[in-house]
Amino acid sequence: MSNRRTFIKKTALATAGLGLGLPAYSRTQVMGANDRVNVAVFGTNSRGEYLTGTFATADDCRVVGIGDVDTRAIAKGQQRVVEKGGKEPKGDQDFRRFLDDKKIDAVVIATPDHWHAPMAMMALDAGKHVYVEKPCSHNPAEGEMLVAKQGKTGLKVQMGNQTRSSVSLNKVVQEIHDGLIGEAYAGKAWYAATRGPIGEHEPAPVPEWLDWELWQGPAPHQDFDALLVHYNWHWFWKYGTGELLNNGTHEVDMCRWALGVDFPERVTSTGGRFAFDDAWQAYDTQLAGFEFPGGKHIHWDGRSCNGMPLWDRGRGAMIYGTEGSVLMDRNGYIVYDLQGKELRREEESEASVSMDTTGGGNLDELHIGNFIRGVNSDEKLNSNIADANPSVTICHLGNMAQRTNSVLNCDPATGKPLDNPEALALWQREYEQGWAPTV
């Protein structure tokens, strides 16, 4: 989205897909059509830096604040806005100062996972709309609280599972629901990368550029560990959620969307840390299964350190039906018959980044445009938090089954494990004193 003309073109492509199952566009006056939405971005070191540039070039949007505990990341976010033609936004290591600013309408959250839901709820309490990166929670209880908080405030909350804004996937998912491949009964989701070893913990003095206490925030506090900052926190349960939520959220969500299911009734998982002997706490290999009422199921194949692709793709989702199959990824879909013969395919108008940790491309632009219009003119969000949260909870359940080495029998209305105290103990987390979120 290099300029306004490109954005308008993409908006036209998205709205042209309304008859293909995309959400309807309402011009109900919320802030006033064509008003600028003032945005503050929280977390701009990697993924957030890219999102900053995309928001900075979105129609009817202006990035006016950069909040990050790392002063170097603040500078990167500010520079990205200027490079995109905007005025240098204000920067602050303490995001809470932006919550107090009445001129800010919405916040973008691209922090470590343990901050996503608590920060989003604080923003809602401050009257801000929220765009929160996946996963929307560090644990299932936070997801429940965030959904409740959004319902209480009535403000917009969109999760960053940007495939929900794909024109081609909205089309084919509707066709699947209408019987394109007969009865769609199963989905396979996968992610395969070649991550290297991370080494061991690195106790060290706190760098002068970092507010370490605020980086930890709601998590129980500890001494500084250089290994965690700024990416390897993903692989430690105290702050991250492993590959299943780091990347699997996208493809598991594709499967859930196509199959039309919500919470599972049975969850299994197997795997471990096999590739390297280091401090990595989560799993580099995981095979998880999710069974839903009515017999439908989703299978997750996650490999952080073995990039052997499936169907020539490092990531994607395959939907199986009684009369054929559909392969879906960020750039479109392919329909097959029962023998695997290709029947037809459709691609997105422009490519999206698939395996890079910063993401980017067409789907980000469409998803962010949808959010801005949702705030500005009440367009229906493509991934509102009430619909996004079940996909995240499903992935949490996969990790819970693996961590407890047990089969989870769950309440299909909520996803909560039944008669499994060890798993239920992982439904929520322990918080640093004074930081526990509330509805």
Short mmCIF file of C-alpha atoms in Angstrom, two decimals, residues 169-397:
data_model
loop_
_atom_site.label_atom_id
_atom_site.label_comp_id
_atom_site.label_asym_id
_atom_site.label_seq_id
_atom_site.Cartn_x
_atom_site.Cartn_y
_atom_site.Cartn_z
CA LEU A 169 -10.40 -17.19 0.89
CA ASN A 170 -13.65 -15.45 1.83
CA LYS A 171 -14.98 -16.62 -1.52
CA VAL A 172 -13.88 -20.25 -1.26
CA VAL A 173 -14.86 -20.63 2.42
CA GLN A 174 -18.39 -19.58 1.51
CA GLU A 175 -18.32 -22.12 -1.33
CA ILE A 176 -17.14 -24.82 1.07
CA HIS A 177 -20.04 -23.98 3.36
CA ASP A 178 -22.33 -24.24 0.34
CA GLY A 179 -21.08 -27.75 -0.54
CA LEU A 180 -18.16 -27.17 -2.93
CA ILE A 181 -16.41 -30.36 -1.74
CA GLY A 182 -19.45 -32.10 -0.31
CA GLU A 183 -19.38 -32.40 3.45
CA ALA A 184 -16.17 -30.78 4.73
CA TYR A 185 -15.13 -32.96 7.65
CA ALA A 186 -11.42 -32.40 8.37
CA GLY A 187 -8.65 -29.85 8.13
CA LYS A 188 -4.87 -30.16 8.21
CA ALA A 189 -2.87 -27.09 9.27
CA TRP A 190 0.91 -26.86 9.16
CA TYR A 191 3.95 -24.66 9.60
CA ALA A 192 7.51 -25.75 8.81
CA ALA A 193 10.60 -23.57 9.33
CA THR A 194 14.34 -24.01 9.93
CA ARG A 195 14.95 -22.10 13.13
CA GLY A 196 18.39 -22.56 14.66
CA PRO A 197 19.42 -23.06 18.31
CA ILE A 198 18.89 -20.22 20.78
CA GLY A 199 21.63 -21.04 23.26
CA GLU A 200 21.33 -20.75 27.03
CA HIS A 201 20.01 -18.13 29.45
CA GLU A 202 22.09 -14.96 29.60
CA PRO A 203 21.98 -13.14 32.95
CA ALA A 204 23.26 -9.61 32.41
CA PRO A 205 22.84 -6.01 33.56
CA VAL A 206 19.70 -4.33 32.26
CA PRO A 207 20.58 -2.36 29.10
CA GLU A 208 20.23 1.42 29.38
CA TRP A 209 17.76 1.43 26.46
CA LEU A 210 15.29 -0.98 28.12
CA ASP A 211 12.59 -0.61 30.77
CA TRP A 212 12.88 -4.22 31.95
CA GLU A 213 10.24 -3.94 34.66
CA LEU A 214 7.62 -2.72 32.21
CA TRP A 215 8.72 -5.32 29.60
CA GLN A 216 7.71 -7.97 32.15
CA GLY A 217 4.57 -6.10 33.20
CA PRO A 218 1.87 -8.63 34.18
CA ALA A 219 4.25 -11.63 34.29
CA PRO A 220 5.90 -12.49 37.62
CA HIS A 221 9.13 -10.49 37.66
CA GLN A 222 12.66 -11.89 37.45
CA ASP A 223 16.19 -10.66 36.86
CA PHE A 224 17.08 -9.57 33.34
CA ASP A 225 17.80 -12.38 30.85
CA ALA A 226 19.29 -11.22 27.53
CA LEU A 227 18.19 -14.46 25.85
CA LEU A 228 14.56 -13.36 26.03
CA VAL A 229 14.85 -9.92 24.47
CA HIS A 230 13.55 -9.46 21.81
CA TYR A 231 12.44 -12.71 20.14
CA ASN A 232 13.23 -15.87 22.07
CA TRP A 233 10.57 -15.14 24.68
CA HIS A 234 8.27 -16.96 22.21
CA TRP A 235 9.64 -20.31 23.42
CA PHE A 236 9.14 -19.81 27.19
CA TRP A 237 5.74 -20.35 28.82
CA LYS A 238 6.12 -17.40 31.16
CA TYR A 239 5.97 -14.95 28.25
CA GLY A 240 5.23 -16.86 25.04
CA THR A 241 2.94 -19.56 23.72
CA GLY A 242 5.14 -21.68 21.44
CA GLU A 243 4.90 -22.21 17.70
CA LEU A 244 1.31 -23.44 17.85
CA LEU A 245 0.14 -19.96 18.77
CA ASN A 246 2.99 -18.00 17.25
CA ASN A 247 2.18 -19.27 13.76
CA GLY A 248 -0.34 -22.08 14.05
CA THR A 249 -3.07 -19.65 15.07
CA HIS A 250 -3.30 -18.54 11.43
CA GLU A 251 -3.70 -21.96 9.83
CA VAL A 252 -5.78 -23.51 12.61
CA ASP A 253 -8.09 -20.52 12.23
CA MET A 254 -8.34 -21.17 8.47
CA CYS A 255 -9.45 -24.74 9.21
CA ARG A 256 -11.94 -23.71 11.89
CA TRP A 257 -13.36 -21.06 9.55
CA ALA A 258 -13.80 -23.49 6.66
CA LEU A 259 -15.24 -26.28 8.83
CA GLY A 260 -17.60 -23.97 10.71
CA VAL A 261 -16.63 -25.25 14.18
CA ASP A 262 -15.97 -23.53 17.50
CA PHE A 263 -14.52 -25.27 20.57
CA PRO A 264 -13.36 -28.91 20.53
CA GLU A 265 -14.58 -31.72 22.72
CA ARG A 266 -11.35 -33.76 22.65
CA VAL A 267 -7.71 -32.66 22.27
CA THR A 268 -4.49 -34.68 21.96
CA SER A 269 -0.88 -33.68 21.34
CA THR A 270 2.54 -35.24 21.02
CA GLY A 271 5.98 -33.80 20.31
CA GLY A 272 8.95 -32.21 22.01
CA ARG A 273 12.19 -30.29 21.66
CA PHE A 274 14.22 -32.53 19.34
CA ALA A 275 16.37 -30.39 17.06
CA PHE A 276 18.76 -28.82 19.58
CA ASP A 277 19.83 -29.11 23.21
CA ASP A 278 19.39 -25.58 24.53
CA ALA A 279 17.20 -23.43 26.76
CA TRP A 280 14.14 -23.59 24.44
CA GLN A 281 11.24 -24.61 26.69
CA ALA A 282 8.35 -25.20 24.29
CA TYR A 283 8.25 -27.64 21.34
CA ASP A 284 10.01 -27.52 18.00
CA THR A 285 7.90 -30.47 16.82
CA GLN A 286 4.22 -30.90 17.64
CA LEU A 287 1.38 -32.98 16.24
CA ALA A 288 -1.93 -31.94 17.80
CA GLY A 289 -5.44 -33.21 17.13
CA PHE A 290 -8.74 -31.44 17.81
CA GLU A 291 -12.08 -33.25 17.60
CA PHE A 292 -15.32 -31.29 17.42
CA PRO A 293 -18.99 -32.11 17.94
CA GLY A 294 -20.41 -33.79 14.85
CA GLY A 295 -17.20 -35.67 14.09
CA LYS A 296 -15.19 -32.89 12.41
CA HIS A 297 -11.52 -32.56 13.30
CA ILE A 298 -8.39 -30.47 12.76
CA HIS A 299 -4.82 -31.77 12.76
CA TRP A 300 -1.83 -29.47 13.40
CA ASP A 301 1.66 -30.34 12.16
CA GLY A 302 4.15 -27.85 13.58
CA ARG A 303 7.88 -28.03 12.89
CA SER A 304 9.99 -25.08 13.98
CA CYS A 305 13.34 -26.56 12.94
CA ASN A 306 12.56 -28.85 10.01
CA GLY A 307 11.40 -26.93 6.97
CA MET A 308 10.20 -29.90 4.90
CA PRO A 309 7.16 -28.37 3.15
CA LEU A 310 3.76 -29.91 2.55
CA TRP A 311 2.24 -29.37 -0.89
CA ASP A 312 5.31 -27.26 -1.69
CA ARG A 313 4.41 -24.79 1.06
CA GLY A 314 6.02 -23.96 4.37
CA ARG A 315 2.60 -23.15 5.77
CA GLY A 316 -1.02 -23.65 4.78
CA ALA A 317 -4.26 -25.53 5.38
CA MET A 318 -5.91 -28.41 3.52
CA ILE A 319 -9.64 -28.96 3.90
CA TYR A 320 -10.93 -32.47 3.18
CA GLY A 321 -14.49 -33.16 2.04
CA THR A 322 -16.55 -36.09 0.82
CA GLU A 323 -16.28 -34.87 -2.77
CA GLY A 324 -12.89 -33.18 -2.92
CA SER A 325 -10.35 -31.00 -1.10
CA VAL A 326 -9.28 -27.35 -0.95
CA LEU A 327 -5.74 -26.13 -0.32
CA MET A 328 -5.64 -22.65 1.23
CA ASP A 329 -2.77 -20.31 2.02
CA ARG A 330 -2.09 -16.59 2.24
CA ASN A 331 -1.98 -16.19 -1.52
CA GLY A 332 -5.14 -18.02 -2.57
CA TYR A 333 -6.61 -21.50 -2.94
CA ILE A 334 -6.70 -24.61 -5.14
CA VAL A 335 -9.68 -26.95 -5.47
CA TYR A 336 -9.03 -30.67 -6.06
CA ASP A 337 -11.23 -33.65 -6.82
CA LEU A 338 -11.08 -36.85 -4.75
CA GLN A 339 -8.14 -38.18 -6.77
CA GLY A 340 -6.10 -35.00 -6.26
CA LYS A 341 -6.68 -33.58 -9.74
CA GLU A 342 -6.68 -29.79 -9.75
CA LEU A 343 -10.04 -28.38 -10.77
CA ARG A 344 -9.40 -24.65 -10.41
CA ARG A 345 -7.40 -22.08 -8.48
CA GLU A 346 -7.56 -18.42 -7.55
CA GLU A 347 -4.84 -16.12 -6.28
CA GLU A 348 -4.93 -12.89 -4.33
CA SER A 349 -4.43 -9.71 -6.39
CA GLU A 350 -1.07 -9.18 -4.68
CA ALA A 351 1.22 -11.43 -2.66
CA SER A 352 1.55 -11.52 1.12
CA VAL A 353 4.63 -12.42 3.11
CA SER A 354 4.40 -16.03 4.23
CA MET A 355 7.34 -17.12 6.39
CA ASP A 356 9.08 -13.86 7.42
CA THR A 357 8.68 -12.98 11.10
CA THR A 358 7.66 -9.40 10.31
CA GLY A 359 4.86 -10.41 7.93
CA GLY A 360 3.48 -7.88 5.52
CA GLY A 361 1.86 -7.61 2.12
CA ASN A 362 -1.62 -7.53 0.71
CA LEU A 363 -3.51 -9.25 3.52
CA ASP A 364 -2.10 -6.95 6.21
CA GLU A 365 -3.23 -3.96 4.18
CA LEU A 366 -6.74 -5.32 3.65
CA HIS A 367 -7.08 -6.36 7.31
CA ILE A 368 -5.91 -3.01 8.64
CA GLY A 369 -8.13 -1.16 6.18
CA ASN A 370 -11.09 -3.17 7.45
CA PHE A 371 -10.22 -2.24 11.04
CA ILE A 372 -9.93 1.47 10.26
CA ARG A 373 -13.27 1.45 8.47
CA GLY A 374 -14.74 -0.50 11.39
CA VAL A 375 -13.69 2.29 13.74
CA ASN A 376 -14.55 5.11 11.36
CA SER A 377 -17.79 3.93 9.76
CA ASP A 378 -18.87 0.76 11.59
CA GLU A 379 -17.87 -1.70 8.85
CA LYS A 380 -18.16 -5.24 10.19
CA LEU A 381 -14.78 -6.50 11.35
CA ASN A 382 -13.40 -9.52 9.52
CA SER A 383 -11.95 -10.93 12.75
CA ASN A 384 -13.75 -9.46 15.73
CA ILE A 385 -12.45 -10.76 19.03
CA ALA A 386 -15.50 -12.90 19.85
CA ASP A 387 -14.95 -14.91 16.67
CA ALA A 388 -11.15 -14.88 16.81
CA ASN A 389 -10.82 -16.08 20.39
CA PRO A 390 -12.00 -19.69 19.83
CA SER A 391 -9.15 -20.25 17.35
CA VAL A 392 -6.66 -19.04 19.94
CA THR A 393 -8.23 -21.13 22.71
CA ILE A 394 -8.03 -24.23 20.50
CA CYS A 395 -4.28 -23.70 20.14
CA HIS A 396 -3.88 -23.15 23.88
CA LEU A 397 -5.62 -26.49 24.44
#
